[in-house]
CSV table of C-alpha atoms in Angstrom, one decimal:
chain,number,residue,atom,x,y,z
A,27,MET,CA,31.5,11.4,17.7
A,28,THR,CA,28.4,10.8,16.7
A,29,VAL,CA,26.1,13.1,14.3
A,30,ALA,CA,23.3,12.7,17.6
A,31,GLN,CA,26.0,14.0,19.9
A,32,GLN,CA,27.3,16.7,18.5
A,33,GLN,CA,23.3,18.7,18.0
A,34,PRO,CA,23.9,20.2,14.6
A,35,GLN,CA,20.8,23.4,14.3
A,36,LEU,CA,17.6,22.1,12.3
A,37,VAL,CA,17.5,23.3,8.9
A,38,PHE,CA,14.4,22.8,8.4
A,39,GLY,CA,11.2,24.4,9.7
A,40,GLY,CA,11.4,28.2,8.0
A,41,ILE,CA,9.7,30.1,5.3
A,42,ASP,CA,11.7,27.2,2.6
A,43,SER,CA,9.9,24.2,3.9
A,44,LEU,CA,7.3,25.7,4.3
A,45,VAL,CA,6.8,27.4,0.6
A,46,ILE,CA,7.9,23.4,-1.2
A,47,LEU,CA,4.5,22.3,1.2
A,48,ALA,CA,2.4,25.2,0.0
A,49,ILE,CA,3.6,24.2,-3.6
A,50,TYR,CA,3.4,20.5,-3.1
A,51,ALA,CA,-0.2,21.4,-2.2
A,52,LEU,CA,-1.3,23.6,-5.2
A,53,MET,CA,0.5,21.3,-7.6
A,54,MET,CA,-2.3,18.3,-6.5
A,55,ILE,CA,-4.7,20.6,-6.3
A,56,ALA,CA,-4.0,21.9,-10.3
A,57,VAL,CA,-3.4,18.3,-11.1
A,58,GLY,CA,-7.1,17.5,-10.0
A,59,TRP,CA,-8.7,20.0,-11.6
A,60,LEU,CA,-7.2,19.3,-15.0
A,61,ALA,CA,-8.2,16.0,-14.7
A,62,GLY,CA,-11.4,16.5,-14.2
A,63,ARG,CA,-11.7,20.1,-16.7
A,64,GLY,CA,-14.0,19.8,-19.3
A,65,ARG,CA,-15.6,16.3,-18.2
A,66,ASP,CA,-18.3,15.2,-15.4
A,67,ILE,CA,-16.3,13.7,-13.7
A,68,GLY,CA,-18.6,12.3,-11.3
A,69,LYS,CA,-21.2,10.5,-14.5
A,70,SER,CA,-19.3,7.5,-14.8
A,71,VAL,CA,-17.9,5.1,-12.2
A,72,SER,CA,-15.3,3.3,-14.5
A,73,ASP,CA,-14.3,7.1,-15.5
A,74,TYR,CA,-14.1,8.6,-11.8
A,75,TYR,CA,-12.9,5.1,-10.1
A,76,LEU,CA,-10.9,3.6,-13.0
A,77,ALA,CA,-9.8,6.8,-15.0
A,78,GLY,CA,-11.5,5.3,-18.1
A,79,ARG,CA,-9.9,1.8,-18.2
A,80,GLY,CA,-7.2,4.8,-20.5
A,81,LEU,CA,-3.7,3.9,-18.4
A,82,GLY,CA,-0.9,3.8,-20.3
A,83,MET,CA,2.4,2.1,-19.5
A,84,VAL,CA,4.4,5.0,-17.6
A,85,THR,CA,1.4,6.2,-15.7
A,86,LEU,CA,0.2,2.3,-14.7
A,87,PHE,CA,3.7,1.5,-13.9
A,88,PHE,CA,4.6,4.5,-11.6
A,89,THR,CA,1.0,4.7,-9.9
A,90,LEU,CA,2.0,0.8,-8.8
A,91,TYR,CA,4.8,2.0,-8.1
A,92,ALA,CA,3.4,4.5,-5.2
A,93,THR,CA,1.0,2.4,-4.3
A,94,GLN,CA,3.3,-0.3,-3.3
A,95,TYR,CA,6.1,2.2,-1.7
A,96,SER,CA,4.7,5.5,-0.9
A,97,GLY,CA,6.6,7.9,1.2
A,98,ASN,CA,5.6,5.5,4.3
A,99,THR,CA,8.2,3.2,2.6
A,100,VAL,CA,10.9,5.8,3.6
A,101,VAL,CA,9.4,7.2,6.6
A,102,GLY,CA,8.2,3.8,8.2
A,103,TYR,CA,11.0,1.2,6.5
A,104,ALA,CA,14.1,3.5,7.8
A,105,PRO,CA,13.3,3.5,11.3
A,106,GLN,CA,12.8,0.0,11.4
A,107,ALA,CA,16.1,-1.2,10.0
A,108,TYR,CA,17.6,1.1,12.6
A,109,ARG,CA,15.4,-0.6,15.0
A,110,GLU,CA,16.0,-4.6,13.6
A,111,GLY,CA,19.6,-3.6,12.3
A,112,PHE,CA,20.9,-6.5,9.3
A,113,SER,CA,17.6,-9.1,10.3
A,114,TRP,CA,15.7,-6.3,8.3
A,115,LEU,CA,16.6,-7.2,5.0
A,116,GLN,CA,13.8,-9.3,4.7
A,117,SER,CA,12.2,-5.8,3.4
A,118,ILE,CA,13.5,-6.4,0.0
A,119,PRO,CA,12.2,-9.7,-0.6
A,120,PHE,CA,8.8,-9.3,0.3
A,121,PHE,CA,8.4,-6.5,-2.7
A,122,THR,CA,10.0,-8.7,-4.3
A,123,LEU,CA,7.5,-11.9,-4.4
A,124,ILE,CA,4.1,-9.3,-4.4
A,125,ILE,CA,5.0,-8.6,-8.1
A,126,ALA,CA,5.3,-12.9,-8.1
A,127,VAL,CA,2.1,-12.8,-6.9
A,128,TYR,CA,0.7,-10.3,-9.1
A,129,LEU,CA,2.6,-11.9,-12.6
A,130,LEU,CA,0.3,-15.0,-10.6
A,131,PHE,CA,-2.7,-13.5,-11.6
A,132,ALA,CA,-3.4,-10.3,-12.6
A,133,PRO,CA,-3.3,-10.6,-16.8
A,134,ARG,CA,-5.8,-13.2,-16.7
A,135,LEU,CA,-8.1,-11.2,-13.6
A,136,TYR,CA,-7.7,-8.3,-16.0
A,137,VAL,CA,-8.8,-10.1,-19.1
A,138,ILE,CA,-11.8,-11.6,-16.7
A,139,GLY,CA,-12.7,-7.4,-15.7
A,140,ARG,CA,-12.4,-6.0,-19.4
A,141,ARG,CA,-14.9,-8.6,-20.4
A,142,ARG,CA,-17.0,-8.2,-17.7
A,143,GLY,CA,-16.8,-4.3,-16.7
A,144,PHE,CA,-15.3,-5.2,-13.2
A,145,ILE,CA,-15.0,-1.4,-11.3
A,146,THR,CA,-13.7,-3.0,-8.1
A,147,PRO,CA,-11.9,-5.9,-6.8
A,148,THR,CA,-14.8,-7.7,-5.0
A,149,ASP,CA,-17.1,-7.5,-8.4
A,150,TRP,CA,-14.3,-10.0,-9.5
A,151,ILE,CA,-15.5,-12.7,-5.6
A,152,SER,CA,-19.6,-11.5,-7.0
A,153,ASP,CA,-19.2,-13.1,-10.2
A,154,ARG,CA,-16.9,-15.9,-9.5
A,155,PHE,CA,-19.1,-17.2,-6.5
A,156,ARG,CA,-22.4,-16.0,-7.1
A,157,SER,CA,-22.2,-16.0,-3.1
A,158,ARG,CA,-24.1,-13.0,-1.2
A,159,ALA,CA,-22.0,-14.0,2.1
A,160,VAL,CA,-19.3,-14.9,0.4
A,161,THR,CA,-18.9,-11.5,-1.2
A,162,ILE,CA,-20.4,-9.3,1.9
A,163,LEU,CA,-17.7,-11.3,4.1
A,164,ALA,CA,-14.9,-10.0,1.4
A,165,ILE,CA,-15.9,-6.3,1.4
A,166,VAL,CA,-15.8,-6.4,4.8
A,167,LEU,CA,-12.4,-7.8,5.4
A,168,MET,CA,-11.1,-5.9,1.9
A,169,LEU,CA,-12.5,-2.6,3.6
A,170,TRP,CA,-11.3,-3.3,7.2
A,171,GLY,CA,-7.5,-4.0,5.1
A,172,LEU,CA,-7.9,0.1,3.5
A,173,ALA,CA,-8.8,1.5,7.4
A,174,ASN,CA,-6.0,0.4,8.4
A,175,TYR,CA,-3.4,1.5,5.4
A,176,LEU,CA,-4.8,4.8,5.4
A,177,LEU,CA,-4.2,5.5,9.1
A,178,GLU,CA,-1.1,4.5,8.4
A,179,GLN,CA,-1.0,7.3,5.9
A,180,LEU,CA,-2.4,9.5,7.8
A,181,VAL,CA,0.3,8.7,10.9
A,182,ALA,CA,3.2,8.8,8.5
A,183,ILE,CA,2.1,12.2,7.1
A,184,GLY,CA,2.5,13.7,10.6
A,185,HIS,CA,5.4,11.9,11.5
A,186,ALA,CA,6.9,13.2,8.1
A,187,VAL,CA,6.3,16.8,8.3
A,188,SER,CA,6.9,16.7,12.3
A,189,GLY,CA,10.3,15.5,11.8
A,190,LEU,CA,11.4,17.0,8.2
A,191,THR,CA,10.6,20.9,9.5
A,192,GLY,CA,11.4,20.2,12.9
A,193,GLY,CA,8.9,20.6,15.1
A,194,ALA,CA,7.4,23.6,13.4
A,195,ILE,CA,4.5,22.1,11.9
A,196,PRO,CA,2.8,20.0,15.0
A,197,TYR,CA,1.7,16.5,13.9
A,198,GLY,CA,-2.1,17.0,14.4
A,199,TRP,CA,-1.7,19.9,11.9
A,200,ALA,CA,0.3,18.6,9.6
A,201,VAL,CA,-2.3,15.7,8.9
A,202,ILE,CA,-5.5,17.4,8.8
A,203,GLY,CA,-3.7,20.5,6.2
A,204,PHE,CA,-2.7,17.4,3.9
A,205,ILE,CA,-6.2,15.5,4.6
A,206,VAL,CA,-8.2,18.8,3.4
A,207,VAL,CA,-5.5,19.7,0.2
A,208,MET,CA,-6.1,15.4,-0.6
A,209,LEU,CA,-10.2,15.2,-0.5
A,210,THR,CA,-9.8,18.1,-2.8
A,211,TYR,CA,-8.1,17.2,-5.5
A,212,GLU,CA,-9.3,13.5,-5.3
A,213,TRP,CA,-12.7,15.0,-5.2
A,214,LEU,CA,-11.9,17.0,-8.7
A,215,GLY,CA,-10.4,14.3,-10.9
A,216,GLY,CA,-10.6,11.2,-9.2
A,217,MET,CA,-8.6,7.9,-10.4
A,218,LYS,CA,-7.0,9.9,-13.2
A,219,ALA,CA,-5.5,12.8,-10.9
A,220,VAL,CA,-4.8,10.1,-8.2
A,221,ALA,CA,-2.4,8.7,-11.2
A,222,VAL,CA,-0.7,11.5,-12.4
A,223,THR,CA,0.2,12.6,-8.8
A,224,ASP,CA,1.1,9.5,-8.4
A,225,ALA,CA,3.7,9.4,-11.4
A,226,LEU,CA,5.5,13.0,-10.4
A,227,GLN,CA,5.7,11.8,-6.8
A,228,GLY,CA,7.5,8.4,-7.7
A,229,ILE,CA,10.2,9.5,-9.4
A,230,MET,CA,10.8,12.5,-6.8
A,231,LEU,CA,10.8,9.6,-4.0
A,232,MET,CA,13.4,7.5,-5.8
A,233,ILE,CA,15.8,10.6,-6.7
A,234,GLY,CA,15.9,11.8,-3.6
A,235,ILE,CA,16.3,8.5,-1.8
A,236,ALA,CA,19.6,8.2,-3.7
A,237,VAL,CA,20.9,11.7,-3.0
A,238,MET,CA,19.5,11.0,1.1
A,239,LEU,CA,21.6,7.7,1.2
A,240,VAL,CA,24.8,10.1,-0.7
A,241,GLY,CA,24.5,12.2,2.3
A,242,ALA,CA,24.6,10.0,4.5
A,243,LEU,CA,27.6,8.9,3.3
A,244,VAL,CA,29.1,11.8,3.7
A,245,LEU,CA,27.9,12.1,7.4
A,246,THR,CA,29.8,8.9,8.0
A,247,GLY,CA,33.0,11.1,7.2
A,248,GLY,CA,34.4,8.4,5.3
A,249,GLY,CA,34.3,5.8,7.8
A,250,ILE,CA,31.6,3.4,6.1
A,251,GLU,CA,34.3,0.3,5.7
A,252,ASN,CA,34.3,0.6,9.5
A,253,LEU,CA,30.4,0.6,9.6
A,254,THR,CA,29.6,-3.1,11.0
A,255,ALA,CA,32.8,-2.8,13.6
A,256,ASN,CA,31.1,0.1,15.0
A,257,ILE,CA,27.5,-1.5,15.3
A,258,ALA,CA,29.0,-4.9,16.4
A,259,ALA,CA,30.1,-2.2,18.9
A,260,ASN,CA,27.7,-0.7,20.3
A,261,ALA,CA,24.9,-2.6,19.3
A,262,PRO,CA,26.0,-6.7,18.2
A,263,GLU,CA,22.1,-7.8,18.7
A,264,LYS,CA,21.4,-5.6,15.2
A,265,ILE,CA,24.3,-7.6,13.7
A,266,GLY,CA,24.3,-11.0,14.7
A,267,VAL,CA,23.4,-13.8,12.7
A,268,PRO,CA,19.6,-14.5,13.0
A,269,ASP,CA,18.4,-17.3,15.5
A,270,ALA,CA,15.6,-20.0,14.3
A,271,ALA,CA,12.6,-17.8,15.7
A,272,THR,CA,14.1,-14.7,13.9
A,273,ASN,CA,14.1,-16.9,10.6
A,274,ILE,CA,10.6,-18.8,11.1
A,275,ASN,CA,9.1,-14.9,11.4
A,276,TRP,CA,11.0,-13.9,8.5
A,277,LEU,CA,9.2,-16.5,6.4
A,278,SER,CA,6.2,-15.4,8.2
A,279,MET,CA,6.4,-12.3,7.1
A,280,LEU,CA,7.2,-13.1,3.4
A,281,VAL,CA,3.8,-15.1,3.2
A,282,ILE,CA,1.7,-12.9,4.2
A,283,VAL,CA,2.6,-9.8,3.0
A,284,ALA,CA,3.8,-11.1,-0.7
A,285,PHE,CA,-0.7,-12.7,-0.5
A,286,GLY,CA,-1.7,-9.2,1.2
A,287,ALA,CA,-0.3,-6.5,0.0
A,288,ALA,CA,-1.3,-8.2,-3.6
A,289,MET,CA,-4.3,-8.2,-2.4
A,290,TYR,CA,-5.0,-4.5,-2.2
A,291,PRO,CA,-8.1,-3.2,-3.4
A,292,HIS,CA,-6.6,0.1,-5.0
A,293,ALA,CA,-3.9,-2.0,-6.5
A,294,ILE,CA,-6.4,-4.5,-7.9
A,295,GLN,CA,-8.1,-1.6,-9.6
A,296,ARG,CA,-5.2,-0.5,-10.9
A,297,ILE,CA,-4.9,-3.6,-12.6
A,298,TYR,CA,-8.9,-3.4,-14.2
A,299,SER,CA,-7.6,0.0,-15.2
A,300,SER,CA,-4.6,-0.5,-17.5
A,301,SER,CA,-4.9,0.3,-21.2
A,302,SER,CA,-4.1,-3.4,-21.9
A,303,GLU,CA,-3.0,-6.9,-21.0
A,304,ARG,CA,0.3,-5.9,-22.5
A,305,VAL,CA,0.7,-2.8,-21.0
A,306,LEU,CA,-0.2,-4.1,-17.2
A,307,LYS,CA,2.6,-7.0,-18.0
A,308,ARG,CA,5.9,-4.6,-18.8
A,309,SER,CA,4.6,-2.3,-16.0
A,310,LEU,CA,5.4,-5.1,-13.6
A,311,GLY,CA,8.8,-6.7,-15.2
A,312,ARG,CA,9.7,-3.1,-14.7
A,313,MET,CA,8.4,-3.2,-11.4
A,314,ALA,CA,10.4,-6.4,-10.6
A,315,TRP,CA,13.3,-3.9,-10.4
A,316,MET,CA,11.6,-1.5,-7.7
A,317,PRO,CA,13.0,-3.1,-4.1
A,318,PHE,CA,16.2,-3.1,-4.5
A,319,ILE,CA,16.4,0.6,-5.6
A,320,THR,CA,13.6,1.6,-3.4
A,321,SER,CA,13.2,-0.7,0.0
A,322,GLY,CA,16.9,-1.6,-0.4
A,323,LEU,CA,18.3,2.0,-0.6
A,324,VAL,CA,16.3,2.7,2.7
A,325,PHE,CA,17.4,-0.4,4.1
A,326,ILE,CA,21.5,0.5,4.0
A,327,VAL,CA,20.3,4.4,5.2
A,328,GLY,CA,18.2,3.0,8.2
A,329,ILE,CA,22.0,0.8,8.9
A,330,ILE,CA,24.1,4.3,8.4
A,331,CYS,CA,21.9,5.6,11.2
A,332,ILE,CA,22.7,2.8,13.5
A,333,ASP,CA,25.9,4.2,13.7
A,334,LEU,CA,25.1,7.8,13.3
A,335,TYR,CA,22.4,7.7,16.1
A,336,PRO,CA,23.4,5.0,18.4
A,337,GLY,CA,20.7,4.6,21.2
A,338,LEU,CA,17.2,6.3,20.0
A,339,GLU,CA,14.5,5.1,21.8
A,340,VAL,CA,10.9,4.4,19.8
A,341,GLY,CA,9.4,7.0,19.8
A,342,ALA,CA,12.6,9.5,19.3
A,343,SER,CA,13.2,6.3,16.2
A,344,GLU,CA,10.6,7.2,14.2
A,345,GLN,CA,10.9,10.8,13.5
A,346,LEU,CA,15.0,9.3,12.3
A,347,VAL,CA,14.1,10.3,8.4
A,348,GLY,CA,13.7,13.8,9.5
A,349,LEU,CA,16.5,13.6,11.7
A,350,LEU,CA,18.7,12.5,8.9
A,351,ALA,CA,17.0,15.3,6.8
A,352,ASN,CA,18.1,18.0,8.4
A,353,ASP,CA,21.8,17.2,9.2
A,354,VAL,CA,22.6,16.0,5.6
A,355,ALA,CA,20.3,19.3,4.3
A,356,SER,CA,23.4,21.1,7.0
A,357,LEU,CA,26.4,19.9,4.7
A,358,HIS,CA,25.9,22.0,1.5
A,359,PRO,CA,23.2,24.4,-0.2
A,360,ILE,CA,23.0,21.4,-3.3
A,361,PHE,CA,22.0,19.7,0.0
A,362,TYR,CA,19.8,21.2,1.6
A,363,TRP,CA,17.9,22.0,-1.4
A,364,ALA,CA,17.4,18.2,-2.2
A,365,MET,CA,16.8,17.9,1.1
A,366,ILE,CA,14.0,20.3,1.1
A,367,LEU,CA,12.4,19.0,-2.1
A,368,PHE,CA,13.2,15.5,-0.8
A,369,PHE,CA,10.9,16.5,2.3
A,370,GLY,CA,8.3,17.7,-0.1
A,371,ALA,CA,8.1,14.2,-1.9
A,372,ILE,CA,8.0,12.4,0.7
A,373,VAL,CA,4.8,14.5,2.0
A,374,GLY,CA,3.4,14.0,-1.7
A,375,ALA,CA,3.9,10.7,-1.8
A,376,ILE,CA,1.8,9.7,1.2
A,377,VAL,CA,-0.6,11.3,0.3
A,378,SER,CA,-1.1,9.9,-2.9
A,379,THR,CA,-0.7,6.5,-1.6
A,380,ALA,CA,-3.2,7.7,1.1
A,381,ASP,CA,-5.6,9.3,-1.6
A,382,SER,CA,-5.4,6.0,-3.3
A,383,VAL,CA,-6.7,4.0,-1.0
A,384,LEU,CA,-9.5,6.3,-0.1
A,385,LEU,CA,-10.7,5.9,-3.4
A,386,SER,CA,-10.4,2.4,-3.4
A,387,PHE,CA,-12.8,2.6,0.1
A,388,SER,CA,-15.2,5.2,-1.5
A,389,SER,CA,-15.8,2.7,-4.8
A,390,MET,CA,-16.1,-0.3,-2.2
A,391,ILE,CA,-19.0,1.6,0.0
A,392,SER,CA,-20.9,3.5,-3.2
A,393,HIS,CA,-20.9,0.2,-5.8
A,394,ASP,CA,-20.4,-3.0,-3.8
A,395,ILE,CA,-22.8,-1.6,-1.1
A,396,PHE,CA,-24.8,1.4,-1.4
A,397,GLY,CA,-25.2,0.2,-5.3
A,398,GLN,CA,-25.7,-3.7,-4.7
A,399,TYR,CA,-27.3,-3.8,-1.1
A,400,ILE,CA,-29.2,-0.7,-1.0
A,401,LYS,CA,-30.0,0.9,-4.4
A,402,ARG,CA,-29.5,-1.1,-6.6
A,403,ASP,CA,-31.4,1.2,-9.6
A,404,ALA,CA,-28.9,4.3,-8.3
A,405,SER,CA,-27.6,6.0,-10.9
A,406,ASP,CA,-23.3,6.3,-11.3
A,407,ARG,CA,-23.4,9.9,-10.8
A,408,ALA,CA,-25.5,9.0,-7.2
A,409,LYS,CA,-22.8,6.3,-6.7
A,410,VAL,CA,-19.8,8.4,-6.9
A,411,LEU,CA,-21.3,11.3,-4.7
A,412,VAL,CA,-22.2,8.4,-2.0
A,413,GLY,CA,-18.7,7.6,-2.3
A,414,LYS,CA,-17.1,10.6,-1.5
A,415,PHE,CA,-19.5,11.6,1.1
A,416,THR,CA,-18.5,8.5,2.5
A,417,GLY,CA,-14.5,9.0,2.6
A,418,ILE,CA,-14.6,12.2,3.9
A,419,ALA,CA,-16.9,10.4,7.2
A,420,MET,CA,-14.1,7.5,7.1
A,421,ILE,CA,-11.2,10.4,7.1
A,422,ALA,CA,-12.9,12.2,10.4
A,423,LEU,CA,-13.0,8.8,12.0
A,424,LEU,CA,-9.5,7.7,11.4
A,425,LEU,CA,-8.3,11.3,11.9
A,426,TRP,CA,-9.5,10.3,15.7
A,427,VAL,CA,-7.3,7.3,15.8
A,428,ALA,CA,-4.5,9.4,13.7
A,429,TRP,CA,-4.5,12.1,16.8
A,430,ASN,CA,-3.0,8.6,18.8
A,431,PRO,CA,-2.1,6.1,16.6
A,432,PRO,CA,-2.1,2.7,18.5
A,433,GLY,CA,1.5,1.8,17.3
A,434,THR,CA,4.3,2.2,15.5
A,435,LEU,CA,4.2,2.7,11.6
A,436,TYR,CA,5.1,-0.5,11.5
A,437,GLN,CA,2.8,-2.6,13.8
A,438,ILE,CA,0.6,-0.7,12.1
A,439,PHE,CA,1.7,-2.1,8.6
A,440,VAL,CA,1.2,-5.0,9.5
A,441,LEU,CA,-1.8,-5.4,12.1
A,442,LYS,CA,-3.7,-4.6,8.3
A,443,PHE,CA,-1.9,-7.7,6.6
A,444,GLU,CA,-2.9,-9.8,9.1
A,445,ILE,CA,-7.2,-9.5,7.8
A,446,LEU,CA,-6.5,-8.6,4.6
A,447,VAL,CA,-4.2,-11.9,2.9
A,448,GLN,CA,-7.0,-14.2,4.4
A,449,VAL,CA,-9.2,-13.4,0.7
A,450,ALA,CA,-6.3,-14.9,-1.5
A,451,PRO,CA,-7.6,-18.0,-1.7
A,452,ALA,CA,-10.7,-16.7,-2.8
A,453,PHE,CA,-8.5,-14.7,-5.3
A,454,ILE,CA,-6.1,-16.8,-7.0
A,455,LEU,CA,-7.2,-20.0,-6.5
A,456,GLY,CA,-10.3,-18.6,-8.3
A,457,LEU,CA,-9.3,-18.2,-10.9
A,458,TYR,CA,-7.1,-21.3,-11.6
A,459,TRP,CA,-8.9,-24.1,-9.9
A,460,LYS,CA,-12.8,-24.3,-11.3
A,461,ARG,CA,-13.8,-26.9,-8.5
A,462,LEU,CA,-13.4,-24.5,-6.0
A,463,SER,CA,-16.9,-23.6,-4.2
A,464,ALA,CA,-18.7,-21.0,-2.3
A,465,GLY,CA,-19.1,-22.9,0.9
A,466,PRO,CA,-15.7,-23.8,1.9
A,467,VAL,CA,-14.6,-19.8,0.9
A,468,PHE,CA,-16.6,-18.2,3.1
A,469,VAL,CA,-15.6,-21.0,6.1
A,470,GLY,CA,-11.9,-20.3,5.2
A,471,MET,CA,-12.3,-16.7,5.2
A,472,LEU,CA,-14.3,-15.9,8.1
A,473,ILE,CA,-12.4,-18.8,9.9
A,474,GLY,CA,-9.1,-17.4,9.1
A,475,ALA,CA,-10.0,-13.5,9.7
A,476,VAL,CA,-11.4,-15.3,13.2
A,477,VAL,CA,-8.4,-16.6,13.8
A,478,ALA,CA,-5.5,-13.6,12.9
A,479,GLY,CA,-7.5,-11.1,14.5
A,480,ALA,CA,-8.3,-13.2,17.7
A,481,LEU,CA,-4.5,-14.0,18.0
A,482,THR,CA,-3.7,-10.4,17.3
A,483,LEU,CA,-6.4,-9.2,20.4
A,484,THR,CA,-4.9,-11.5,22.8
A,485,GLY,CA,-1.3,-10.4,22.3
A,486,ASN,CA,-0.3,-13.2,20.4
A,487,SER,CA,0.5,-11.5,17.8
A,488,THR,CA,3.0,-14.4,16.5
A,489,VAL,CA,3.0,-18.2,17.7
A,490,TYR,CA,6.6,-19.6,17.8
A,491,GLY,CA,7.5,-16.4,15.4
A,492,ILE,CA,4.6,-17.3,13.1
A,493,HIS,CA,1.8,-14.3,12.3
A,494,GLY,CA,-1.3,-14.6,12.9
A,495,GLY,CA,-2.7,-13.9,9.8
A,496,THR,CA,-0.2,-16.7,8.1
A,497,ILE,CA,-1.5,-19.1,10.6
A,498,GLY,CA,-5.1,-18.0,8.9
A,499,LEU,CA,-4.0,-18.1,6.0
A,500,ALA,CA,-3.0,-21.8,6.3
A,501,LEU,CA,-6.5,-22.3,8.0
A,502,ASN,CA,-8.3,-20.9,5.0
A,503,PHE,CA,-6.1,-22.4,2.4
A,504,VAL,CA,-6.4,-26.1,3.7
A,505,ILE,CA,-11.1,-26.0,4.1
A,506,CYS,CA,-10.8,-24.2,0.4
A,507,VAL,CA,-9.5,-27.4,-1.0
A,508,VAL,CA,-11.0,-30.0,1.7
A,509,GLY,CA,-14.0,-28.2,1.6
A,510,SER,CA,-14.2,-27.8,-2.2
A,511,LEU,CA,-13.1,-31.2,-2.8
A,512,VAL,CA,-16.1,-32.9,-0.3
A,513,PHE,CA,-18.9,-30.1,-2.0
A,514,SER,CA,-18.6,-29.4,-5.7
A,515,PRO,CA,-19.8,-26.1,-7.2
A,516,SER,CA,-23.8,-25.9,-8.3
A,517,GLU,CA,-24.4,-26.3,-12.3
A,518,GLU,CA,-24.9,-22.9,-12.4
A,519,THR,CA,-21.3,-21.6,-11.2
A,520,GLN,CA,-19.5,-24.1,-13.0
A,521,ARG,CA,-21.2,-22.9,-16.6
A,522,ASP,CA,-20.6,-19.2,-15.2
A,523,ILE,CA,-17.0,-20.5,-14.6
A,524,GLU,CA,-16.7,-22.5,-17.8
A,525,GLU,CA,-18.3,-18.9,-19.6
A,526,MET,CA,-15.6,-17.3,-18.2
A,527,THR,CA,-12.7,-19.6,-19.1
A,528,ARG,CA,-14.1,-19.3,-22.9
A,529,LEU,CA,-14.6,-15.4,-22.9
A,530,GLU,CA,-10.7,-15.4,-22.0
A,531,LYS,CA,-9.6,-18.0,-24.0
A,532,VAL,CA,-11.4,-15.2,-26.8
A,533,ALA,CA,-9.6,-12.5,-25.7
A,534,ARG,CA,-6.4,-13.8,-26.1
């Protein structure tokens, strides 16, 4: 008899879970207050958005970890593994490839950004190409990616709290409550508060994932050796060898996630926030092990749940982690308290990722749009205030969308990459190829984004298994290369590039 058939009584949703949630909320607000205490946090955009460029290795590592994974990795990826079966194994290598792409460009960008005083990702685009059209288009594409990513986190908060409390806290109230918490401590402490909460949540998230896996194994009743046989009997499509279309889809996903996630604006700002290039490289080096510890364990949990809870529909499967956590908690008081804490850590980690995204969104509005194109002589304090209030307005809009989410967490996850990945050639080629010029970069980004968006809006998100974002990226890359070979950069741009190269050599 499966766990789902036994229908155990839900153990969450009582006073314990509510107390843990309240404690987490108060802790995050306290961190925000402590991070901003004794400092005028709104006086400097560098202090507020980049933590004064002083993140050490431990804090930088965990804030990068929380940026890449968050609680949504647990809440969203376990259900995807449940729905797809063993073909979701791709979730492990695409996280590994993200780190490879970071190592390709992050150290070089850090050196230039430190010298030039970059605040936002598009500071690099503006500095490199000296083109208002290229800069504005990059800002629009990155803001689109951030808005989708923030929506993903808001939906995940609702699912996490509702599922893990057995519905005692409704989806909508969960989203509203933790939005208020997030806005409060981000307003108080800026990037410093975000980084510290990321570190705390990252540690608890890793521990919680391991405990949940142990609990899932216990629920199998020692029948793990029969797991694949049971899946083959009840859901053979989830265990079969992937066909050619699935393999093509894998490769396409690896491309857009590897390059798209490396273009996360909030992740790029963490590159700027590092206290040194050595700290950045060491943090990224340790991040290379995290896919196996995080997405690998989550994948196994999802596969085990195919046997534990057969036949769940898509909507029900989105609550899979909550269902499993309740059943694990019923095993023993130790598991109960471990799951209560894990449940809080998931919510906290999702909130930590959401505040990172919101902070980056606010910085681009205040620094790139308001500071560059609306009021160039604005003080840092004015820019920070504009960013804060714009963030509140954006949250209000996304809250309305999150009330009736447009798809599953995985669908929202893919949607943001389709557009965001189009800025990758400008970043990576721009750092290494002096001949890359503004005209082809603009046309490439525009056509890549239009193709990806058109395919998605017409219901053709994949063509023969290839994502619209991947097709757009390929066109984007070809246009950038061929166009730059035909049209050389201006003499002014060439001089600027040579100067950046000289400064980088001096810094090294």
